[in-house]
CSV table of C-alpha atoms in Angstrom, one decimal:
chain,number,residue,atom,x,y,z
A,1,MET,CA,67.2,75.4,102.6
A,2,ASP,CA,68.9,77.7,100.1
A,3,THR,CA,67.5,80.8,101.8
A,4,ALA,CA,68.9,79.6,105.2
A,5,VAL,CA,72.4,79.1,103.7
A,6,LEU,CA,72.2,82.5,102.0
A,7,PHE,CA,71.1,84.1,105.2
A,8,LEU,CA,73.9,82.5,107.2
A,9,THR,CA,76.4,83.5,104.6
A,10,CYS,CA,75.2,87.1,104.8
A,11,VAL,CA,75.4,87.1,108.6
A,12,VAL,CA,79.0,85.7,108.5
A,13,ILE,CA,80.1,88.3,105.9
A,14,LEU,CA,78.5,91.1,108.0
A,15,GLY,CA,80.2,89.8,111.1
A,16,ILE,CA,83.6,89.8,109.4
A,17,ALA,CA,83.0,93.4,108.1
A,18,VAL,CA,82.1,94.6,111.7
A,19,LEU,CA,85.2,92.9,113.2
A,20,ARG,CA,87.5,94.4,110.5
A,21,THR,CA,86.1,97.9,111.2
A,22,ARG,CA,86.6,97.6,114.9
A,23,ARG,CA,90.1,96.3,114.4
A,24,SER,CA,90.9,99.2,112.0
A,25,ARG,CA,89.6,101.7,114.5
A,26,ALA,CA,91.6,100.1,117.4
A,27,GLU,CA,94.8,100.2,115.3
A,28,GLY,CA,94.2,103.9,114.5
A,29,ARG,CA,93.7,104.7,118.2
A,30,ALA,CA,96.9,102.8,119.1
A,31,ALA,CA,98.9,104.6,116.4
A,32,ARG,CA,97.6,108.0,117.7
A,33,ALA,CA,98.6,107.0,121.2
A,34,GLU,CA,102.0,105.9,120.1
A,35,ARG,CA,102.6,109.2,118.2
A,36,GLY,CA,101.5,111.2,121.3
A,37,LEU,CA,103.8,109.2,123.5
A,38,ASP,CA,106.7,109.8,121.1
A,39,LEU,CA,106.0,113.5,121.2
A,40,VAL,CA,106.0,113.5,125.0
A,41,LEU,CA,109.2,111.5,125.2
A,42,GLY,CA,110.8,113.8,122.7
A,43,HIS,CA,109.7,116.9,124.6
A,44,LEU,CA,111.2,115.4,127.8
A,45,GLY,CA,114.4,114.5,126.0
A,46,LEU,CA,113.9,110.8,126.5
A,47,ARG,CA,114.7,108.2,123.9
A,48,ASP,CA,113.2,104.8,123.5
A,49,GLU,CA,116.2,102.5,123.5
A,50,VAL,CA,116.3,100.0,120.6
A,51,PRO,CA,118.0,96.6,121.4
A,52,ARG,CA,120.8,95.7,119.1
A,53,LEU,CA,121.0,99.3,117.8
A,54,ASP,CA,124.7,99.1,117.1
A,55,GLU,CA,124.2,96.1,114.9
A,56,ILE,CA,121.3,97.7,113.0
A,57,VAL,CA,123.3,100.9,112.4
A,58,THR,CA,126.3,98.9,111.2
A,59,LEU,CA,124.0,97.1,108.7
A,60,VAL,CA,122.6,100.4,107.5
A,61,ARG,CA,126.0,101.8,106.9
A,62,ARG,CA,127.0,98.8,104.9
A,63,GLY,CA,124.0,99.3,102.7
A,64,GLU,CA,122.3,96.1,104.0
A,65,LYS,CA,118.9,97.8,104.6
A,66,ILE,CA,116.8,94.7,104.3
A,67,GLN,CA,118.9,92.8,106.8
A,68,ALA,CA,118.8,95.9,109.1
A,69,ILE,CA,115.0,95.8,108.9
A,70,LYS,CA,115.0,92.1,109.7
A,71,VAL,CA,117.2,92.6,112.8
A,72,TYR,CA,115.1,95.5,113.9
A,73,ARG,CA,111.9,93.4,113.7
A,74,GLU,CA,113.5,90.6,115.7
A,75,ALA,CA,114.8,92.9,118.3
A,76,THR,CA,111.7,95.0,118.8
A,77,GLY,CA,108.8,92.9,117.6
A,78,ALA,CA,107.8,95.7,115.2
A,79,ASP,CA,105.8,95.0,112.1
A,80,LEU,CA,107.4,95.4,108.6
A,81,VAL,CA,106.2,99.0,108.0
A,82,GLU,CA,107.2,100.2,111.4
A,83,ALA,CA,110.6,98.6,111.1
A,84,GLU,CA,111.2,100.0,107.7
A,85,GLU,CA,110.3,103.5,108.9
A,86,ALA,CA,112.7,103.2,111.8
A,87,VAL,CA,115.5,102.0,109.6
A,88,ASP,CA,114.8,104.9,107.2
A,89,ARG,CA,115.1,107.3,110.1
A,90,LEU,CA,118.5,105.8,110.9
A,91,VAL,CA,119.6,106.3,107.3
A,92,ARG,CA,118.7,110.0,107.5
A,93,ARG,CA,120.9,110.6,110.6
């Protein structure tokens, strides 16, 4: 009985490890595709319009970076890291 439980536990742990690896690889491929698309759009002189951009810029100018990140995430569906990077790019403008 103990051997069966140990075996099943190992199988579950191995399955989780495999799923995490596949997810990580998929996220990496998606990030590379996004960077490539950004380069192509930049080369063509096209910009990806951000909804509520005026509101986000106003918040950045008032020094409300955290609120700007929150609004960016709500408007675009971006994750925290992506939203923070986008707001940081607005700060550098």
